[in-house]
mmCIF file of C-alpha atoms and ligand atoms in Angstrom:
data_model
loop_
_atom_site.group_PDB
_atom_site.id
_atom_site.type_symbol
_atom_site.label_atom_id
_atom_site.label_comp_id
_atom_site.label_asym_id
_atom_site.label_seq_id
_atom_site.Cartn_x
_atom_site.Cartn_y
_atom_site.Cartn_z
ATOM 1 C CA UNK A 1 4.750 1.723 15.457
ATOM 2 C CA UNK A 2 2.336 1.786 12.527
ATOM 3 C CA UNK A 3 2.005 -1.094 10.064
ATOM 4 C CA UNK A 4 2.897 -0.069 6.537
ATOM 5 C CA UNK A 5 1.187 -2.387 4.277
ATOM 6 C CA UNK A 6 3.031 -3.632 0.755
ATOM 7 C CA UNK A 7 1.107 -4.775 -1.948
ATOM 8 C CA UNK A 8 2.588 -8.041 -3.190
ATOM 9 C CA UNK A 9 3.294 -8.244 -6.834
ATOM 10 C CA UNK A 10 2.047 -11.809 -7.944
ATOM 11 C CA UNK A 11 5.520 -14.089 -7.893
ATOM 12 C CA UNK A 12 7.242 -11.529 -5.469
ATOM 13 C CA UNK A 13 9.148 -9.889 -8.190
ATOM 14 C CA UNK A 14 11.786 -7.436 -7.691
ATOM 15 C CA UNK A 15 10.064 -4.360 -7.292
ATOM 16 C CA UNK A 16 8.050 -6.487 -4.272
ATOM 17 C CA UNK A 17 11.843 -6.609 -2.631
ATOM 18 C CA UNK A 18 12.397 -2.695 -3.605
ATOM 19 C CA UNK A 19 9.220 -1.888 -1.701
ATOM 20 C CA UNK A 20 9.620 -3.922 1.410
ATOM 21 C CA UNK A 21 13.383 -2.106 1.644
ATOM 22 C CA UNK A 22 11.722 1.104 1.437
ATOM 23 C CA UNK A 23 8.751 -0.051 4.106
ATOM 24 C CA UNK A 24 11.162 -0.790 6.899
ATOM 25 C CA UNK A 25 12.115 2.812 6.580
ATOM 26 C CA UNK A 26 8.450 4.065 7.285
ATOM 27 C CA UNK A 27 7.128 1.688 9.574
ATOM 28 C CA UNK A 28 6.429 -1.952 10.358
ATOM 29 C CA UNK A 29 6.363 -3.691 7.361
ATOM 30 C CA UNK A 30 3.092 -5.795 6.472
ATOM 31 C CA UNK A 31 2.827 -7.465 3.002
ATOM 32 C CA UNK A 32 -0.266 -8.240 1.998
ATOM 33 C CA UNK A 33 -0.710 -11.315 -0.738
ATOM 34 C CA UNK A 34 -3.556 -12.058 -2.966
ATOM 35 C CA UNK A 35 -3.333 -15.494 -3.710
ATOM 36 C CA UNK A 36 -0.080 -17.417 -3.334
ATOM 37 C CA UNK A 37 3.854 -15.800 -2.800
ATOM 38 C CA UNK A 38 7.055 -17.186 -1.525
ATOM 39 C CA UNK A 39 6.791 -16.231 2.187
ATOM 40 C CA UNK A 40 10.032 -17.125 2.715
ATOM 41 C CA UNK A 41 11.475 -14.455 0.484
ATOM 42 C CA UNK A 42 9.009 -11.867 1.972
ATOM 43 C CA UNK A 43 10.196 -12.695 5.697
ATOM 44 C CA UNK A 44 14.064 -12.726 4.592
ATOM 45 C CA UNK A 45 13.586 -8.884 3.464
ATOM 46 C CA UNK A 46 11.463 -7.588 6.593
ATOM 47 C CA UNK A 47 8.046 -8.489 6.560
ATOM 48 C CA UNK A 48 6.871 -9.091 10.115
ATOM 49 C CA UNK A 49 3.128 -9.389 9.129
ATOM 50 C CA UNK A 50 1.859 -11.621 5.991
ATOM 51 C CA UNK A 51 -1.579 -10.931 5.291
ATOM 52 C CA UNK A 52 -3.300 -13.192 2.898
ATOM 53 C CA UNK A 53 -6.198 -12.975 0.801
ATOM 54 C CA UNK A 54 -7.461 -15.781 -1.330
ATOM 55 C CA UNK A 55 -9.956 -18.061 -2.900
ATOM 56 C CA UNK A 56 -12.400 -17.213 -5.992
ATOM 57 C CA UNK A 57 -13.300 -14.066 -5.383
ATOM 58 C CA UNK A 58 -9.866 -13.055 -5.661
ATOM 59 C CA UNK A 59 -8.372 -14.867 -8.437
ATOM 60 C CA UNK A 60 -11.940 -15.322 -10.677
ATOM 61 C CA UNK A 61 -12.110 -11.459 -10.724
ATOM 62 C CA UNK A 62 -9.664 -8.758 -12.018
ATOM 63 C CA UNK A 63 -8.456 -5.911 -9.556
ATOM 64 C CA UNK A 64 -11.619 -4.903 -8.013
ATOM 65 C CA UNK A 65 -12.548 -7.174 -5.250
ATOM 66 C CA UNK A 66 -8.562 -6.709 -4.207
ATOM 67 C CA UNK A 67 -8.985 -2.966 -3.887
ATOM 68 C CA UNK A 68 -12.167 -3.535 -1.796
ATOM 69 C CA UNK A 69 -9.853 -6.278 0.235
ATOM 70 C CA UNK A 70 -7.269 -3.592 1.092
ATOM 71 C CA UNK A 71 -9.540 -0.535 1.774
ATOM 72 C CA UNK A 72 -11.015 -3.129 4.572
ATOM 73 C CA UNK A 73 -7.778 -3.748 5.744
ATOM 74 C CA UNK A 74 -6.836 0.157 5.675
ATOM 75 C CA UNK A 75 -9.156 0.983 7.996
ATOM 76 C CA UNK A 76 -9.134 -1.709 10.277
ATOM 77 C CA UNK A 77 -5.245 -1.346 10.961
ATOM 78 C CA UNK A 78 -4.924 2.291 9.956
ATOM 79 C CA UNK A 79 -1.699 1.786 8.296
ATOM 80 C CA UNK A 80 1.440 4.776 8.099
ATOM 81 C CA UNK A 81 1.190 4.347 4.179
ATOM 82 C CA UNK A 82 0.221 1.724 1.751
ATOM 83 C CA UNK A 83 3.200 0.644 -1.057
ATOM 84 C CA UNK A 84 2.212 -0.785 -4.480
ATOM 85 C CA UNK A 85 4.182 -1.808 -7.392
ATOM 86 C CA UNK A 86 3.758 0.405 -10.626
ATOM 87 C CA UNK A 87 2.885 -1.744 -12.468
ATOM 88 C CA UNK A 88 -0.502 -2.001 -14.703
ATOM 89 C CA UNK A 89 -1.957 -4.001 -11.866
ATOM 90 C CA UNK A 90 -0.336 -2.163 -8.784
ATOM 91 C CA UNK A 91 -1.391 1.192 -10.094
ATOM 92 C CA UNK A 92 -4.972 0.361 -10.953
ATOM 93 C CA UNK A 93 -5.305 -1.240 -7.502
ATOM 94 C CA UNK A 94 -3.846 1.977 -6.205
ATOM 95 C CA UNK A 95 -6.248 4.094 -7.957
ATOM 96 C CA UNK A 96 -9.388 2.254 -6.852
ATOM 97 C CA UNK A 97 -8.103 2.154 -3.167
ATOM 98 C CA UNK A 98 -7.699 5.607 -2.980
ATOM 99 C CA UNK A 99 -11.198 6.544 -4.503
ATOM 100 C CA UNK A 100 -12.837 4.215 -1.931
ATOM 101 C CA UNK A 101 -10.725 5.526 0.966
ATOM 102 C CA UNK A 102 -11.537 9.158 -0.758
ATOM 103 C CA UNK A 103 -7.543 9.343 -0.048
ATOM 104 C CA UNK A 104 -4.539 11.030 -2.124
ATOM 105 C CA UNK A 105 -2.757 9.058 -4.035
ATOM 106 C CA UNK A 106 0.892 9.111 -5.894
ATOM 107 C CA UNK A 107 2.598 7.011 -8.904
ATOM 108 C CA UNK A 108 5.640 6.321 -9.870
ATOM 109 C CA UNK A 109 7.640 7.241 -6.879
ATOM 110 C CA UNK A 110 11.403 6.501 -6.204
ATOM 111 C CA UNK A 111 11.712 6.637 -2.477
ATOM 112 C CA UNK A 112 9.303 7.257 -0.076
ATOM 113 C CA UNK A 113 10.942 9.196 3.279
ATOM 114 C CA UNK A 114 9.567 8.518 6.691
ATOM 115 C CA UNK A 115 7.408 11.626 6.815
ATOM 116 C CA UNK A 116 5.232 10.328 3.535
ATOM 117 C CA UNK A 117 7.433 12.286 1.040
ATOM 118 C CA UNK A 118 7.574 10.985 -2.006
ATOM 119 C CA UNK A 119 10.222 11.614 -4.692
ATOM 120 C CA UNK A 120 9.620 11.155 -8.377
ATOM 121 C CA UNK A 121 11.669 11.273 -11.362
ATOM 122 C CA UNK A 122 9.955 13.139 -14.516
ATOM 123 C CA UNK A 123 10.323 14.424 -17.561
ATOM 124 C CA UNK A 124 13.221 11.722 -18.858
ATOM 125 C CA UNK A 125 15.320 11.947 -15.474
ATOM 126 C CA UNK A 126 15.653 15.744 -15.850
ATOM 127 C CA UNK A 127 13.472 17.118 -13.495
ATOM 128 C CA UNK A 128 12.610 15.596 -9.450
ATOM 129 C CA UNK A 129 9.719 16.756 -7.727
ATOM 130 C CA UNK A 130 8.800 16.019 -4.053
ATOM 131 C CA UNK A 131 5.491 15.304 -3.209
ATOM 132 C CA UNK A 132 2.742 14.414 -0.408
ATOM 133 C CA UNK A 133 -0.367 13.379 -0.434
ATOM 134 C CA UNK A 134 -2.663 16.383 1.991
ATOM 135 C CA UNK A 135 -5.938 13.982 2.178
ATOM 136 C CA UNK A 136 -5.620 10.527 4.029
ATOM 137 C CA UNK A 137 -2.483 8.511 4.280
ATOM 138 C CA UNK A 138 0.308 8.242 2.080
ATOM 139 C CA UNK A 139 -0.672 5.803 -0.781
ATOM 140 C CA UNK A 140 2.244 5.250 -3.201
ATOM 141 C CA UNK A 141 2.995 3.467 -6.307
ATOM 142 C CA UNK A 142 7.249 2.596 -6.713
ATOM 143 C CA UNK A 143 8.631 2.324 -10.096
ATOM 144 C CA UNK A 144 10.541 -0.755 -10.353
ATOM 145 C CA UNK A 145 13.860 -0.778 -10.100
ATOM 146 C CA UNK A 146 14.380 2.200 -8.031
ATOM 147 C CA UNK A 147 16.188 0.859 -5.089
ATOM 148 C CA UNK A 148 18.616 -1.778 -4.546
ATOM 149 C CA UNK A 149 16.656 -4.596 -2.546
ATOM 150 C CA UNK A 150 18.319 -5.386 1.209
ATOM 151 C CA UNK A 151 17.698 -8.040 2.797
ATOM 152 C CA UNK A 152 16.762 -8.039 6.833
ATOM 153 C CA UNK A 153 15.484 -11.109 8.074
ATOM 154 C CA UNK A 154 12.378 -11.082 9.795
ATOM 155 C CA UNK A 155 9.836 -13.979 11.662
ATOM 156 C CA UNK A 156 6.571 -12.517 10.230
ATOM 157 C CA UNK A 157 3.095 -13.738 11.797
ATOM 158 C CA UNK A 158 0.092 -14.468 9.325
ATOM 159 C CA UNK A 159 -3.084 -13.534 9.105
ATOM 160 C CA UNK A 160 -5.741 -14.474 6.465
ATOM 161 C CA UNK A 161 -8.299 -11.853 5.244
ATOM 162 C CA UNK A 162 -12.094 -12.468 5.210
ATOM 163 C CA UNK A 163 -12.805 -11.786 1.300
ATOM 164 C CA UNK A 164 -16.347 -10.348 0.614
ATOM 165 C CA UNK A 165 -16.167 -8.952 -3.249
ATOM 166 C CA UNK A 166 -19.712 -7.052 -3.731
ATOM 167 C CA UNK A 167 -21.700 -7.598 -6.790
ATOM 168 C CA UNK A 168 -19.787 -4.397 -8.340
ATOM 169 C CA UNK A 169 -16.466 -6.083 -7.975
ATOM 170 C CA UNK A 170 -17.545 -8.736 -9.997
ATOM 171 C CA UNK A 171 -18.494 -7.074 -13.032
ATOM 172 C CA UNK A 172 -15.120 -8.169 -14.545
ATOM 173 C CA UNK A 173 -14.479 -11.922 -14.744
ATOM 174 C CA UNK A 174 -11.694 -14.094 -15.196
ATOM 175 C CA UNK A 175 -13.038 -16.712 -17.798
ATOM 176 C CA UNK A 176 -9.497 -17.897 -19.312
ATOM 177 C CA UNK A 177 -5.902 -17.378 -18.362
ATOM 178 C CA UNK A 178 -3.117 -18.197 -21.150
ATOM 179 C CA UNK A 179 0.372 -18.443 -19.790
ATOM 180 C CA UNK A 180 2.687 -16.407 -21.750
ATOM 181 C CA UNK A 181 5.300 -18.559 -23.718
ATOM 182 C CA UNK A 182 8.738 -18.085 -21.976
ATOM 183 C CA UNK A 183 12.050 -18.132 -23.103
ATOM 184 C CA UNK A 184 15.132 -19.113 -20.816
ATOM 185 C CA UNK A 185 15.737 -15.478 -20.543
ATOM 186 C CA UNK A 186 15.133 -13.378 -17.733
ATOM 187 C CA UNK A 187 12.572 -11.101 -17.031
ATOM 188 C CA UNK A 188 13.409 -7.590 -18.637
ATOM 189 C CA UNK A 189 12.772 -5.574 -15.658
ATOM 190 C CA UNK A 190 14.433 -7.841 -13.263
ATOM 191 C CA UNK A 191 17.548 -8.868 -15.401
ATOM 192 C CA UNK A 192 20.841 -8.240 -13.751
ATOM 193 C CA UNK A 193 22.145 -8.113 -17.305
ATOM 194 C CA UNK A 194 20.494 -6.529 -20.203
ATOM 195 C CA UNK A 195 21.771 -6.258 -24.164
ATOM 196 C CA UNK A 196 19.694 -3.873 -26.066
ATOM 197 C CA UNK A 197 19.866 -3.337 -29.593
ATOM 198 C CA UNK A 198 18.755 -0.022 -31.478
ATOM 199 C CA UNK A 199 18.106 1.318 -35.053
ATOM 200 C CA UNK A 200 21.900 0.200 -36.016
ATOM 201 C CA UNK A 201 21.129 -2.882 -35.882
ATOM 202 C CA UNK A 202 19.570 -2.582 -39.138
ATOM 203 C CA UNK A 203 16.212 -5.212 -39.517
ATOM 204 C CA UNK A 204 14.489 -7.527 -37.181
ATOM 205 C CA UNK A 205 16.653 -10.696 -38.643
ATOM 206 C CA UNK A 206 19.974 -9.043 -37.116
ATOM 207 C CA UNK A 207 18.593 -8.824 -33.625
ATOM 208 C CA UNK A 208 19.730 -12.182 -33.322
ATOM 209 C CA UNK A 209 22.979 -11.076 -32.699
ATOM 210 C CA UNK A 210 21.727 -8.806 -29.946
ATOM 211 C CA UNK A 211 19.907 -12.176 -28.610
ATOM 212 C CA UNK A 212 22.969 -14.038 -29.066
ATOM 213 C CA UNK A 213 25.196 -12.054 -26.592
ATOM 214 C CA UNK A 214 22.643 -11.946 -24.532
ATOM 215 C CA UNK A 215 22.250 -15.653 -24.119
ATOM 216 C CA UNK A 216 26.104 -16.044 -24.000
ATOM 217 C CA UNK A 217 25.877 -13.513 -20.879
ATOM 218 C CA UNK A 218 22.504 -15.259 -19.036
ATOM 219 C CA UNK A 219 21.294 -11.575 -19.596
ATOM 220 C CA UNK A 220 17.310 -10.114 -21.159
ATOM 221 C CA UNK A 221 17.246 -8.397 -24.426
ATOM 222 C CA UNK A 222 16.267 -4.841 -25.046
ATOM 223 C CA UNK A 223 15.643 -2.413 -27.866
ATOM 224 C CA UNK A 224 15.469 1.504 -28.249
ATOM 225 C CA UNK A 225 12.080 2.576 -29.467
ATOM 226 C CA UNK A 226 13.604 3.373 -32.621
ATOM 227 C CA UNK A 227 14.002 -0.699 -33.068
ATOM 228 C CA UNK A 228 10.867 -1.558 -31.808
ATOM 229 C CA UNK A 229 9.279 1.384 -34.356
ATOM 230 C CA UNK A 230 10.753 0.271 -37.344
ATOM 231 C CA UNK A 231 9.477 -3.068 -36.299
ATOM 232 C CA UNK A 232 12.846 -5.006 -35.621
ATOM 233 C CA UNK A 233 11.774 -6.312 -31.990
ATOM 234 C CA UNK A 234 8.469 -6.514 -30.014
ATOM 235 C CA UNK A 235 6.819 -3.186 -27.769
ATOM 236 C CA UNK A 236 7.527 -5.343 -24.787
ATOM 237 C CA UNK A 237 11.236 -4.906 -24.831
ATOM 238 C CA UNK A 238 11.299 -1.125 -25.451
ATOM 239 C CA UNK A 239 13.635 0.385 -22.501
ATOM 240 C CA UNK A 240 12.918 4.075 -21.709
ATOM 241 C CA UNK A 241 10.973 6.807 -20.894
ATOM 242 C CA UNK A 242 7.511 5.184 -22.731
ATOM 243 C CA UNK A 243 8.996 1.759 -22.466
ATOM 244 C CA UNK A 244 10.599 -0.262 -19.240
ATOM 245 C CA UNK A 245 12.778 1.212 -16.585
ATOM 246 C CA UNK A 246 15.780 -1.544 -16.019
ATOM 247 C CA UNK A 247 18.901 -0.751 -13.595
ATOM 248 C CA UNK A 248 20.691 -3.919 -14.456
ATOM 249 C CA UNK A 249 24.608 -4.496 -12.955
ATOM 250 C CA UNK A 250 25.472 -4.166 -17.115
ATOM 251 C CA UNK A 251 23.772 -2.411 -19.578
ATOM 252 C CA UNK A 252 25.103 -3.292 -23.291
ATOM 253 C CA UNK A 253 23.991 -0.766 -25.937
ATOM 254 C CA UNK A 254 24.695 -1.808 -29.202
ATOM 255 C CA UNK A 255 23.729 0.611 -32.161
ATOM 256 C CA UNK A 256 22.017 3.227 -29.735
ATOM 257 C CA UNK A 257 22.753 6.741 -30.131
ATOM 258 C CA UNK A 258 21.577 7.281 -26.263
ATOM 259 C CA UNK A 259 18.956 9.747 -26.659
ATOM 260 C CA UNK A 260 17.376 11.261 -23.203
ATOM 261 C CA UNK A 261 14.324 9.212 -23.591
ATOM 262 C CA UNK A 262 16.117 6.286 -24.136
ATOM 263 C CA UNK A 263 18.598 6.568 -21.062
ATOM 264 C CA UNK A 264 15.514 7.532 -18.923
ATOM 265 C CA UNK A 265 15.010 3.840 -18.496
ATOM 266 C CA UNK A 266 18.821 2.693 -18.282
ATOM 267 C CA UNK A 267 20.819 5.468 -16.828
ATOM 268 C CA UNK A 268 20.889 3.977 -13.197
ATOM 269 C CA UNK A 269 22.561 0.473 -14.789
ATOM 270 C CA UNK A 270 25.805 0.179 -12.810
ATOM 271 C CA UNK A 271 28.069 -0.322 -15.702
ATOM 272 C CA UNK A 272 27.119 0.912 -19.070
ATOM 273 C CA UNK A 273 29.158 -0.479 -22.370
ATOM 274 C CA UNK A 274 28.199 0.894 -25.576
ATOM 275 C CA UNK A 275 28.924 -0.276 -29.051
ATOM 276 C CA UNK A 276 28.183 2.799 -31.763
ATOM 277 C CA UNK A 277 30.620 3.463 -35.266
ATOM 278 C CA UNK A 278 29.999 7.547 -34.244
ATOM 279 C CA UNK A 279 32.217 8.828 -31.807
ATOM 280 C CA UNK A 280 30.084 11.430 -31.171
ATOM 281 C CA UNK A 281 27.191 9.358 -30.168
ATOM 282 C CA UNK A 282 25.462 10.702 -27.004
ATOM 283 C CA UNK A 283 25.471 7.352 -25.431
ATOM 284 C CA UNK A 284 29.132 7.465 -24.804
ATOM 285 C CA UNK A 285 28.659 10.369 -22.297
ATOM 286 C CA UNK A 286 26.787 7.563 -20.219
ATOM 287 C CA UNK A 287 28.865 4.741 -21.005
ATOM 288 C CA UNK A 288 31.990 3.711 -18.673
ATOM 289 C CA UNK A 289 33.367 1.438 -21.677
ATOM 290 C CA UNK A 290 32.639 2.515 -25.061
ATOM 291 C CA UNK A 291 33.635 0.947 -28.459
ATOM 292 C CA UNK A 292 33.633 2.962 -31.582
ATOM 293 C CA UNK A 293 33.051 0.586 -34.183
ATOM 294 C CA UNK A 294 30.533 -1.527 -36.412
ATOM 295 C CA UNK A 295 28.841 -3.218 -34.372
ATOM 296 C CA UNK A 296 28.546 -6.254 -36.783
ATOM 297 C CA UNK A 297 32.552 -6.790 -36.487
ATOM 298 C CA UNK A 298 32.833 -6.180 -32.544
ATOM 299 C CA UNK A 299 29.735 -8.208 -31.038
ATOM 300 C CA UNK A 300 30.935 -11.449 -32.902
ATOM 301 C CA UNK A 301 34.288 -10.757 -31.310
ATOM 302 C CA UNK A 302 32.573 -10.108 -27.992
ATOM 303 C CA UNK A 303 30.508 -13.116 -28.251
ATOM 304 C CA UNK A 304 33.925 -15.496 -29.172
ATOM 305 C CA UNK A 305 35.700 -14.010 -26.220
ATOM 306 C CA UNK A 306 32.925 -14.902 -23.622
ATOM 307 C CA UNK A 307 32.476 -18.233 -25.484
ATOM 308 C CA UNK A 308 36.027 -19.144 -24.873
ATOM 309 C CA UNK A 309 35.954 -17.815 -21.329
ATOM 310 C CA UNK A 310 32.818 -19.982 -20.265
HETATM 311 C C1 FAD B 1 7.943 11.542 -26.138
HETATM 312 C C2 FAD B 1 9.151 10.330 -26.836
HETATM 313 C C3 FAD B 1 8.994 8.971 -25.992
HETATM 314 C C4 FAD B 1 10.067 8.037 -26.328
HETATM 315 N N1 FAD B 1 10.355 7.551 -25.379
HETATM 316 C C5 FAD B 1 11.378 6.378 -25.930
HETATM 317 C C6 FAD B 1 11.793 5.136 -25.368
HETATM 318 O O1 FAD B 1 10.962 4.776 -24.411
HETATM 319 N N2 FAD B 1 12.989 4.331 -25.659
HETATM 320 C C7 FAD B 1 13.917 5.091 -26.805
HETATM 321 O O2 FAD B 1 14.622 3.936 -26.944
HETATM 322 N N3 FAD B 1 13.665 6.336 -26.903
HETATM 323 C C8 FAD B 1 12.278 6.733 -26.749
HETATM 324 N N4 FAD B 1 12.080 8.054 -27.585
HETATM 325 C C9 FAD B 1 12.736 8.053 -28.865
HETATM 326 C C10 FAD B 1 14.110 8.969 -29.048
HETATM 327 O O3 FAD B 1 14.185 10.318 -29.078
HETATM 328 C C11 FAD B 1 15.018 8.280 -30.189
HETATM 329 O O4 FAD B 1 14.650 8.507 -31.054
HETATM 330 C C12 FAD B 1 15.437 6.801 -29.820
HETATM 331 O O5 FAD B 1 15.834 6.489 -28.979
HETATM 332 C C13 FAD B 1 16.547 6.586 -30.789
HETATM 333 O O6 FAD B 1 16.832 5.148 -31.117
HETATM 334 P P1 FAD B 1 18.244 4.370 -31.216
HETATM 335 O O7 FAD B 1 19.203 5.341 -30.487
HETATM 336 O O8 FAD B 1 17.971 3.078 -31.536
HETATM 337 O O9 FAD B 1 18.414 5.371 -32.982
HETATM 338 P P2 FAD B 1 19.467 6.588 -33.173
HETATM 339 O O10 FAD B 1 18.941 7.423 -33.023
HETATM 340 O O11 FAD B 1 19.096 6.507 -35.116
HETATM 341 O O12 FAD B 1 20.404 5.770 -33.338
HETATM 342 C C14 FAD B 1 21.492 4.674 -34.145
HETATM 343 C C15 FAD B 1 22.826 5.073 -33.552
HETATM 344 O O13 FAD B 1 23.253 3.453 -34.052
HETATM 345 C C16 FAD B 1 24.756 3.775 -34.591
HETATM 346 N N5 FAD B 1 24.804 2.816 -35.783
HETATM 347 C C17 FAD B 1 24.506 2.771 -36.804
HETATM 348 N N6 FAD B 1 24.673 1.437 -37.610
HETATM 349 C C18 FAD B 1 25.854 1.490 -36.440
HETATM 350 C C19 FAD B 1 26.783 -0.452 -36.991
HETATM 351 N N7 FAD B 1 26.668 -0.740 -37.842
HETATM 352 N N8 FAD B 1 27.500 -0.225 -35.560
HETATM 353 C C20 FAD B 1 26.995 0.516 -34.429
HETATM 354 N N9 FAD B 1 26.436 1.375 -34.289
HETATM 355 C C21 FAD B 1 25.846 1.874 -35.314
HETATM 356 C C22 FAD B 1 24.243 5.252 -35.192
HETATM 357 O O14 FAD B 1 25.827 6.087 -34.858
HETATM 358 C C23 FAD B 1 23.757 5.612 -34.102
HETATM 359 O O15 FAD B 1 24.077 6.597 -33.133
HETATM 360 C C24 FAD B 1 10.892 9.020 -27.170
HETATM 361 C C25 FAD B 1 10.923 10.052 -28.206
HETATM 362 C C26 FAD B 1 9.991 10.767 -27.519
HETATM 363 C C27 FAD B 1 9.852 12.050 -28.483
#
């Protein structure tokens, strides 16, 4: 069975586990790690082989050396497919890889079938597109939160790759790394609970209410674009078509009307709870539980109840 290369996102993010799950339907799963990764996790989710590429030529530069390493590996093992995360870095590596191999590329897929057909969900979830790479092998980037990761323990072998970055790969050097200040909250796209606030929250200060409920539930905080555009919350927390896609077990929408572009980023959440004072708000069409009411009255009561049950 041909290998399927899965390019591991640093820290083994959820999207990596999703890619490993998808890859198992396409061939024998090989993970490609740049730098360090939790190899036990990769094994747990079905990696039968782990390629590692490390050293200054990888860590000291941006994505170009990674694309070079991958291109060499593809030529060597002739994989059935290459999967990368639809993240900023994943897409950039994928694009460079496709150019190096003079190969087709599909981005933002939510699944890939055994014959290489990729499914993309576009126009805010209203249209489903099936596409196939017609030149070369399927190089596909997978959108985070597309499938539920399923464990399938394997006992991988490991192989260290030789990294020989060219001068052209070294044109952009990493001069400094600054660790982003992280709070105790889970990352938005990885969280199993997300509490989001919309324009109905009213101002930036009131977002404390959203944060408080999120913290009590151990969840992440999200925001609608209207809330972000109004300066209530930073852009990196925007959920929706032009923001992040989340698919938690529980999504709580506070003062969010439920516009199609917002839904595009959260409609696959397992359970959706909405609080909105307008009984006609479209979010209620989607919600599993809806509270018609003023969020400034409902949320403190909900928070009190959660506190009592802790
Ligand atoms: C190309 C494009 C891309 C877009 N991408 C995104 C995206 O990624 N994400 C996104 O979210 N939007 C996106 N939008 C914008 C989207 O169309 C909506 O404008 C936006 O989602 C509305 O945000 P909202 O629900 O917070 O605000 P509104 O639509 O103004 O809704 C606010 C809601 O709060 C309720 N409310 C007010 N006060 C209270 C209260 N005290 N208690 C309870 N409820 C209250 C109101 O009844 C109302 O339903 C995009 C639009 C376009 C055109």
